[in-house]
PDB file of C-alpha atoms in Angstrom:
ATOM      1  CA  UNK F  30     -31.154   6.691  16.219  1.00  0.00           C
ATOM      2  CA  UNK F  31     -32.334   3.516  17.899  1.00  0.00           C
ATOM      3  CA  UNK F  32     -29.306   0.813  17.817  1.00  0.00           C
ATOM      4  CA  UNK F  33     -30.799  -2.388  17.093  1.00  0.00           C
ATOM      5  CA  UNK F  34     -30.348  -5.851  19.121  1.00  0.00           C
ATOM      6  CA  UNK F  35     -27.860  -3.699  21.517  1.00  0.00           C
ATOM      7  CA  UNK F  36     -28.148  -4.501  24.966  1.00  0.00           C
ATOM      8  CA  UNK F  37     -28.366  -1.342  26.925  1.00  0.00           C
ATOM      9  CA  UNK F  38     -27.584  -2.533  29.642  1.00  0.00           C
ATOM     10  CA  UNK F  39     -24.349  -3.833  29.005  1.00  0.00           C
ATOM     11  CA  UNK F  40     -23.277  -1.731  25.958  1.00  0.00           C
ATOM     12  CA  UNK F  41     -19.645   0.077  26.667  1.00  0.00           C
ATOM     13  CA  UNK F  42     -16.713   1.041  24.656  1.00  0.00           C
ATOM     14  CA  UNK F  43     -14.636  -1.745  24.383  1.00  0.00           C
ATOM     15  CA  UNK F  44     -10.808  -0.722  26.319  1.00  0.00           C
ATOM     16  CA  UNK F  45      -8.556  -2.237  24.045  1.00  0.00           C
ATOM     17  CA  UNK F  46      -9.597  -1.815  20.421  1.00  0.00           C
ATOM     18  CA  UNK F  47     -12.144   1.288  21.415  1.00  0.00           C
ATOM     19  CA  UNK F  48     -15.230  -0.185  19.180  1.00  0.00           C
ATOM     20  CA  UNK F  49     -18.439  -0.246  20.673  1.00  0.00           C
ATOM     21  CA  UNK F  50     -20.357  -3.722  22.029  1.00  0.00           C
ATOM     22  CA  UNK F  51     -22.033  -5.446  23.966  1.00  0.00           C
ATOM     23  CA  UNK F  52     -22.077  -8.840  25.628  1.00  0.00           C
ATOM     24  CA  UNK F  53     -23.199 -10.433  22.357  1.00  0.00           C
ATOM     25  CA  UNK F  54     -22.301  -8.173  19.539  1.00  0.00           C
ATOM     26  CA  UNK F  55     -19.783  -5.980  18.084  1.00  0.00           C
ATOM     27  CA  UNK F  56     -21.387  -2.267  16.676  1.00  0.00           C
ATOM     28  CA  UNK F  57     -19.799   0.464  14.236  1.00  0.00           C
ATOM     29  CA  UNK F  58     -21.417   3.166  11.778  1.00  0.00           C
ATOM     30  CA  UNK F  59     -24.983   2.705  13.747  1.00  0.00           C
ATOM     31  CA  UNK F  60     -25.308  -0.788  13.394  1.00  0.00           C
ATOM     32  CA  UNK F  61     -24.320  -4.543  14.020  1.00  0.00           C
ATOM     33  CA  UNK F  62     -21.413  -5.709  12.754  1.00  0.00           C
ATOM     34  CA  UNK F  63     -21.866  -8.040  10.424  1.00  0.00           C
ATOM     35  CA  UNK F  64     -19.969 -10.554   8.258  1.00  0.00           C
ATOM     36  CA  UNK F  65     -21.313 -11.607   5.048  1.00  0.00           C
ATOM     37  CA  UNK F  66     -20.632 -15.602   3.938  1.00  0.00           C
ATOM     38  CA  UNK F  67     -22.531 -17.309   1.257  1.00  0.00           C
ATOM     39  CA  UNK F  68     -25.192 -14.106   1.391  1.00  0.00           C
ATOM     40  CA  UNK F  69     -25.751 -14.490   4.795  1.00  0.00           C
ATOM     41  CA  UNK F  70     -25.153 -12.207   7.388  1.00  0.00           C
ATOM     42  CA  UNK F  71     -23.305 -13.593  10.424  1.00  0.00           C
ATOM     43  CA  UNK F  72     -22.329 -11.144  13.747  1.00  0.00           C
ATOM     44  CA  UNK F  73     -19.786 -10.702  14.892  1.00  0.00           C
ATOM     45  CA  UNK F  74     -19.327 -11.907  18.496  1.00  0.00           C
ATOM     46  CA  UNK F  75     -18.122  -9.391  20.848  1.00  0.00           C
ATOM     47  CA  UNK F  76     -16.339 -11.881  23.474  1.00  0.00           C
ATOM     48  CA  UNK F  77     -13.477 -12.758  20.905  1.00  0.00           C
ATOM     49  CA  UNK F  78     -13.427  -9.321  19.218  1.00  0.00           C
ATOM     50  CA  UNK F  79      -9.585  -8.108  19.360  1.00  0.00           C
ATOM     51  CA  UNK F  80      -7.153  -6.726  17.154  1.00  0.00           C
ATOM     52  CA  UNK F  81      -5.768  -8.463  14.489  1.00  0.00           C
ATOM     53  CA  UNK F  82      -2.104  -7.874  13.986  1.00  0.00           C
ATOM     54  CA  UNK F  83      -2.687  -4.096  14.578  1.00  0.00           C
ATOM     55  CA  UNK F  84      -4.982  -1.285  14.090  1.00  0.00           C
ATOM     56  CA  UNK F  85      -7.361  -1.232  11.918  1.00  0.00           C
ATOM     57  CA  UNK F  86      -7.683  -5.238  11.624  1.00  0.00           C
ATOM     58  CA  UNK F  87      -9.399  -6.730  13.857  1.00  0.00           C
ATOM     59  CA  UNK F  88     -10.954 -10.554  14.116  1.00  0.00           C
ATOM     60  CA  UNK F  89     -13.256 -12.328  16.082  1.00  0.00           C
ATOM     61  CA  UNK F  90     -11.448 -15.753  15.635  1.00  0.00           C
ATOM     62  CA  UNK F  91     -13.668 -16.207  12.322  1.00  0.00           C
ATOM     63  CA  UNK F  92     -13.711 -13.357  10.305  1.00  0.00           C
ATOM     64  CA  UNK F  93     -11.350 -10.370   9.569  1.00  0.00           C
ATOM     65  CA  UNK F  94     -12.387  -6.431   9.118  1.00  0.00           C
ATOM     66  CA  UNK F  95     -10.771  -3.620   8.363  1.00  0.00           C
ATOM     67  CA  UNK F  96     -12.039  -1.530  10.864  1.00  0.00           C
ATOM     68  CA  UNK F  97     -16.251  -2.398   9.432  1.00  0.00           C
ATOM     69  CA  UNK F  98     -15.229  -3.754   6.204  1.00  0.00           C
ATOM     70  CA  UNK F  99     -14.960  -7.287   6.504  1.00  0.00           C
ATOM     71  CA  UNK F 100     -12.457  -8.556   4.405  1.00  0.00           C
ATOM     72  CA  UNK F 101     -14.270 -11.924   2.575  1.00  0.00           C
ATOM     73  CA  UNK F 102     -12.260 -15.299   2.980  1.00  0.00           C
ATOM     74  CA  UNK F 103      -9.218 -13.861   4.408  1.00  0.00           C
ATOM     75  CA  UNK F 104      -7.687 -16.105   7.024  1.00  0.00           C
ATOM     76  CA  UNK F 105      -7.620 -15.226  10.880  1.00  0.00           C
ATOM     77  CA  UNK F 106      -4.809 -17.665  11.452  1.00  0.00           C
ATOM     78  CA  UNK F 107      -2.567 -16.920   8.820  1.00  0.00           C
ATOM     79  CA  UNK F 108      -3.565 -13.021   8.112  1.00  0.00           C
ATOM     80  CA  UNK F 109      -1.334 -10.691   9.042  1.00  0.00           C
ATOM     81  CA  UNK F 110       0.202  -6.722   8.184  1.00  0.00           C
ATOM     82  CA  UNK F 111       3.120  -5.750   6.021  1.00  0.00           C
ATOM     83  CA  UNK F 112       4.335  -2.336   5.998  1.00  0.00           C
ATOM     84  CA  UNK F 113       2.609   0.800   3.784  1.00  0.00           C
ATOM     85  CA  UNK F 114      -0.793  -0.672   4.478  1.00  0.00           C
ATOM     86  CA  UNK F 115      -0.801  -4.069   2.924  1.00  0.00           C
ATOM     87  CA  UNK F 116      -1.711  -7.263   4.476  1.00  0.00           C
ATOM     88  CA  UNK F 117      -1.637 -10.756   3.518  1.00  0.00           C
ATOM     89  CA  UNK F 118      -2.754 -14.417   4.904  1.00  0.00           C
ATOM     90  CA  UNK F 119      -1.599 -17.798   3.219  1.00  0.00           C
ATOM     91  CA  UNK F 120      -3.449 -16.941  -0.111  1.00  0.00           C
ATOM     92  CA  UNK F 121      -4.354 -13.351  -0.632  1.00  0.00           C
ATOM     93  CA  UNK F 122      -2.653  -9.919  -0.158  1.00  0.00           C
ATOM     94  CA  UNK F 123      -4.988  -6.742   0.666  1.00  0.00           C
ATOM     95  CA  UNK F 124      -3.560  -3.458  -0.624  1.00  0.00           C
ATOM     96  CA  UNK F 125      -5.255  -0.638   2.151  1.00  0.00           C
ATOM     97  CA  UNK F 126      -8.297  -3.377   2.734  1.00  0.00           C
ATOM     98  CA  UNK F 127      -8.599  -4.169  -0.946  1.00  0.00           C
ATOM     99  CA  UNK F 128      -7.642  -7.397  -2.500  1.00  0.00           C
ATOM    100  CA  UNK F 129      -4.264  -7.473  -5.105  1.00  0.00           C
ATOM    101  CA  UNK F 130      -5.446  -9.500  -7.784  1.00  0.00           C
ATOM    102  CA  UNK F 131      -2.919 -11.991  -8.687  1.00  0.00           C
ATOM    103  CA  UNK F 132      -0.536 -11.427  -5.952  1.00  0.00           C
ATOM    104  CA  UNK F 133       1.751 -14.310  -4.743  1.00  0.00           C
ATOM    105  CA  UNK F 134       1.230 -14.085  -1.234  1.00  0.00           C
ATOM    106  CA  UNK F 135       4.310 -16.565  -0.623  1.00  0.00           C
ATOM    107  CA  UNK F 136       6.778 -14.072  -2.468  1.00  0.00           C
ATOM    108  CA  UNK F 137       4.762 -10.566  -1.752  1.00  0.00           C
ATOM    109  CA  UNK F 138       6.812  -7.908  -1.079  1.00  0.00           C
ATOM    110  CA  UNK F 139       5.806  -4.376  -0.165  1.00  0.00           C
ATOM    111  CA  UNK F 140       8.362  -1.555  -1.519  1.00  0.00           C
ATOM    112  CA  UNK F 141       6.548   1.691  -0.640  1.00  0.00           C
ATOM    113  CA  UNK F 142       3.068   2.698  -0.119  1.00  0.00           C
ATOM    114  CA  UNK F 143       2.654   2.904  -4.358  1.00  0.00           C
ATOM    115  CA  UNK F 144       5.005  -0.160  -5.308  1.00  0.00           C
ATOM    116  CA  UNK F 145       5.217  -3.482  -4.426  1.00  0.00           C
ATOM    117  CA  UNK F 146       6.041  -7.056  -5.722  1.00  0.00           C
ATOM    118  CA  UNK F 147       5.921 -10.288  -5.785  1.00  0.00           C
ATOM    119  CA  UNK F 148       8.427 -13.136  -8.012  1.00  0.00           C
ATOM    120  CA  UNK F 149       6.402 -12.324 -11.273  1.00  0.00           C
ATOM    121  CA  UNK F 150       4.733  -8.807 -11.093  1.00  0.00           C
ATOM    122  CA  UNK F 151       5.376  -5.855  -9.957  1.00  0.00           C
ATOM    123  CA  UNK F 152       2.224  -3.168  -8.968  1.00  0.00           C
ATOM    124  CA  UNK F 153       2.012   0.328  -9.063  1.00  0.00           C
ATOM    125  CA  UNK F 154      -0.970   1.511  -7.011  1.00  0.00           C
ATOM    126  CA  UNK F 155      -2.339  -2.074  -7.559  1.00  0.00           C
ATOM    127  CA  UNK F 156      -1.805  -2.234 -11.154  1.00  0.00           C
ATOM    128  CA  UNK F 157       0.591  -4.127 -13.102  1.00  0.00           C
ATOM    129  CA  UNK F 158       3.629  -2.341 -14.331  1.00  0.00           C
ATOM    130  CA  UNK F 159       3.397  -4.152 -18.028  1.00  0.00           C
ATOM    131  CA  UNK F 160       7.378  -5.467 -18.866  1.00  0.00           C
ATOM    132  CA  UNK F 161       8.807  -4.287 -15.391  1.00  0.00           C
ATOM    133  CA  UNK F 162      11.229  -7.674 -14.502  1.00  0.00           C
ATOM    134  CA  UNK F 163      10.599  -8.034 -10.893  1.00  0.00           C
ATOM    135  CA  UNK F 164      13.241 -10.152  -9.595  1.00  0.00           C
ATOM    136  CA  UNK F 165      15.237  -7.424 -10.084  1.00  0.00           C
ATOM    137  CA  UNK F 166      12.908  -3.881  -9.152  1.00  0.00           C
ATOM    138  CA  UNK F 167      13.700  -2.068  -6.622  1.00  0.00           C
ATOM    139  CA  UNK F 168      13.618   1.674  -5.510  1.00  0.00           C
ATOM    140  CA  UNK F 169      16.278   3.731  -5.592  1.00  0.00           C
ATOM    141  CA  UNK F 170      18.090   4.606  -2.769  1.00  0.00           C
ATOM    142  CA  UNK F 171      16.058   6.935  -0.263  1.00  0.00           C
ATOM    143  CA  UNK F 172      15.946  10.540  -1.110  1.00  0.00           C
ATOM    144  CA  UNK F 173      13.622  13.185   0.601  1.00  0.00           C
ATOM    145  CA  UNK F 174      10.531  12.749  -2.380  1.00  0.00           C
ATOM    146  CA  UNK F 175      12.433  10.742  -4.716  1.00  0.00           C
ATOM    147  CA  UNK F 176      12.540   7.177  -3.093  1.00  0.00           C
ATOM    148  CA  UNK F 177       8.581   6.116  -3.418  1.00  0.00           C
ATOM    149  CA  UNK F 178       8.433   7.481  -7.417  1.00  0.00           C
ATOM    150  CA  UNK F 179      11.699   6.073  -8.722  1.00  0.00           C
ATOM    151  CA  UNK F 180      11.900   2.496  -9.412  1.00  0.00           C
ATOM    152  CA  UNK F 181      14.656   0.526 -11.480  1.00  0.00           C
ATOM    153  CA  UNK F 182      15.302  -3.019 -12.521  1.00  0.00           C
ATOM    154  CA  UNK F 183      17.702  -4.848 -14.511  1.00  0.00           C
ATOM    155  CA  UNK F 184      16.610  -2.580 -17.725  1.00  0.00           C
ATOM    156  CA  UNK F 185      14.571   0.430 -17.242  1.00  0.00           C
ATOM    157  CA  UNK F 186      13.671   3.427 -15.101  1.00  0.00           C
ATOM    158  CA  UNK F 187      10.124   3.576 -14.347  1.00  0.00           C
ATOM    159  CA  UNK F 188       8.627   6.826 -12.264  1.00  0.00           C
ATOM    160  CA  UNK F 189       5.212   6.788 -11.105  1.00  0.00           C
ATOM    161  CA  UNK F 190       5.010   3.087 -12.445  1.00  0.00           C
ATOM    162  CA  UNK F 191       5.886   4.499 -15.977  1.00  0.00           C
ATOM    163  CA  UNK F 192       9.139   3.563 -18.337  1.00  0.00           C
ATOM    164  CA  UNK F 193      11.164   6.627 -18.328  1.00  0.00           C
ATOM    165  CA  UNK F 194      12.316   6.604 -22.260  1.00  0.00           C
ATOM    166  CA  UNK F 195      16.329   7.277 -22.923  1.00  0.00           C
ATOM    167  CA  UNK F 196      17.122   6.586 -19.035  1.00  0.00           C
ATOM    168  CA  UNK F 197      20.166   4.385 -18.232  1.00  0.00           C
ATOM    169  CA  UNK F 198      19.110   1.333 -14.774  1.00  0.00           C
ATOM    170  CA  UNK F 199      22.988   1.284 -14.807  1.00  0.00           C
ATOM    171  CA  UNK F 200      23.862   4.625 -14.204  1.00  0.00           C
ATOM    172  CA  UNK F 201      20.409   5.727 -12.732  1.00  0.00           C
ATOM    173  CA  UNK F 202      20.770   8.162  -9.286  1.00  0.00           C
ATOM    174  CA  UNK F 203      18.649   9.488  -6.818  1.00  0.00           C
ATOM    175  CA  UNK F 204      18.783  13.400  -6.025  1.00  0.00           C
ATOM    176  CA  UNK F 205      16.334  15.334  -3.872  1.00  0.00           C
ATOM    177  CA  UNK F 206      13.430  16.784  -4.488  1.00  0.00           C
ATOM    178  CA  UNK F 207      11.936  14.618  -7.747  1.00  0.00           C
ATOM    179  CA  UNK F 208      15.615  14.867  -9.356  1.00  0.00           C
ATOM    180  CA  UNK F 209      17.750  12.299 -10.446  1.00  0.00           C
ATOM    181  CA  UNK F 210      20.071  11.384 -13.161  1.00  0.00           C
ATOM    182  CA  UNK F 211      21.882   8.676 -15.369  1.00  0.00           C
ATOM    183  CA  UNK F 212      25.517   9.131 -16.899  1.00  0.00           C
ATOM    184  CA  UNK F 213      24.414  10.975 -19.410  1.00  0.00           C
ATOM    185  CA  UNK F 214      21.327  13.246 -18.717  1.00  0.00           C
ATOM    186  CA  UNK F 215      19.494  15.358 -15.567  1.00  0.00           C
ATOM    187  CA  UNK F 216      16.219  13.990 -14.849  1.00  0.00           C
ATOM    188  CA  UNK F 217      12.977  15.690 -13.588  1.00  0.00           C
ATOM    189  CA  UNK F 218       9.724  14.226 -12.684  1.00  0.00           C
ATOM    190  CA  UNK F 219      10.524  11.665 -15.219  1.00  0.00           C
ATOM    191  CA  UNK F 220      11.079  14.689 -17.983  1.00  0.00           C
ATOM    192  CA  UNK F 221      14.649  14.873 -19.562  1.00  0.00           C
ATOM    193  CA  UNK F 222      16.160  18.023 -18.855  1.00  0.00           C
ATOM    194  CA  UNK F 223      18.619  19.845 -21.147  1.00  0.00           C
ATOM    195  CA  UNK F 224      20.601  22.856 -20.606  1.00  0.00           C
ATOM    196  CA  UNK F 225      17.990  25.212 -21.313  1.00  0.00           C
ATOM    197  CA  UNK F 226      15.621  24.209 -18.135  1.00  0.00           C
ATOM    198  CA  UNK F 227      15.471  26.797 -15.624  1.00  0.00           C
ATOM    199  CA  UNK F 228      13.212  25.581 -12.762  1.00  0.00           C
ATOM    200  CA  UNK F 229      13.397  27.463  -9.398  1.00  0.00           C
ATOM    201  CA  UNK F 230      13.479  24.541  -7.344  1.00  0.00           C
ATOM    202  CA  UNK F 231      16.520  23.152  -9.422  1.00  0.00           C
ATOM    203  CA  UNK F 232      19.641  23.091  -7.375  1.00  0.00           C
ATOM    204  CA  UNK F 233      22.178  24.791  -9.619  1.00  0.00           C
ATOM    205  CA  UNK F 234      25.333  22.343  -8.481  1.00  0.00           C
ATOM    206  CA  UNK F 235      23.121  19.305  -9.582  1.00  0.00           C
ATOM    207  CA  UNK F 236      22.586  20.572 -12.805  1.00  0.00           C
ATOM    208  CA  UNK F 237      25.773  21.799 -14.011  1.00  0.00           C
ATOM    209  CA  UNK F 238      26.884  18.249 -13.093  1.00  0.00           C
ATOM    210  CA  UNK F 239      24.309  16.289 -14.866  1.00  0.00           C
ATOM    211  CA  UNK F 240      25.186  18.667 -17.758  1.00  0.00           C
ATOM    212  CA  UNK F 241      28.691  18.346 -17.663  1.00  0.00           C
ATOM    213  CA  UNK F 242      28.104  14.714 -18.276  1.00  0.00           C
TER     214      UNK F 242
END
């Protein structure tokens, strides 16, 4: 395939970010890169190209990609990455390249790769968790494949973004594996459990404790 407006005679692999260009331009997925403002398509100039922050942003002093997506109006100054994938510049925050709509970018916080938050709204996967209060949500504390499903605030449980019905944000626990409980029940994968639940994976200990409760 015959890469357009490249210059052969200067094309290389660029050292630090490892794209391909030229003296001019900036190439990826067969083509020119190209940003698109007002419906016109703009290259990107090769002799600024760097990263941005870290991989995979990237800038060249006007525009901002995500590796060949270019990410439209964000701001090369003020842009850069938060942990679990999200990004932000003065006005916007970018869940994995994609814009969170409504997001405060002054009070964004990122929780876990699924939830995050900002002073009003808290986002599950980049929606809304409807009546979550999120001055007060937070994860519970880490436990190996608990911590990034298991979110409390002031009032309510929520796992996988959802209200877990009956469960206590005073008493709420993290156990391992998907397990956690509240003073007065055993909880599984958001599912109440009652003395009759057998499950293999169900440490025995745990649940004559959370029954004994």
């Amino acid at each position: 395939k015959i890469l357009k407006h490249a210059d052969p005679k200067t094309l290389r692999v660029d050292e630090a970010t490892g794209d391909l260009m030229d003296d001019n331009y900036v190439y990826m997925r067969g083509r020119r890169l190209e940003a698109i403002v007002d419906g016109e398509a703009i290259p990107v100039e090769s002799s600024s190209w760097r990263f941005l922050c870290r991989n995979p942003f990237r800038t060249d002093g006007r525009f901002v990609f995500n590796l060949h997506e270019h990410m439209i109006n964000a701001d090369p100054i003020s842009f850069h990455a938060l942990d679990y994938g999200y990004a932000k510049d003065a006005t916007q925050v970018w869940d994995d390249g994609s814009i969170l709509a409504g997001a405060d970018a002054s009070t964004f916080e990122p929780l876990s790769p699924s939830y995050s938050k900002d002073q009003a709204t808290v986002w599950y996967r980049r929606r809304p968790i409807k009546g979550a209060h999120a001055p007060s949500f937070r994860l519970l504390a880490k436990q190996a494949g608990t911590s990034e499903r298991v979110g409390v605030d002031c009032d309510s449980v929520w796992y996988f973004g959802k209200r877990v019905d009956g469960a206590s944000a005073l008493s709420i626990e993290a156990l391992p594996d998907g397990y956690f409980r509240d003073e007065n029940s055993m909880w599984y994968r958001g599912r109440r459990l009652d003395e009759h639940d057998t499950l293999p994976s169900f440490p025995l200990d745990l649940q004559q404790q959370g029954n004994s409760r």
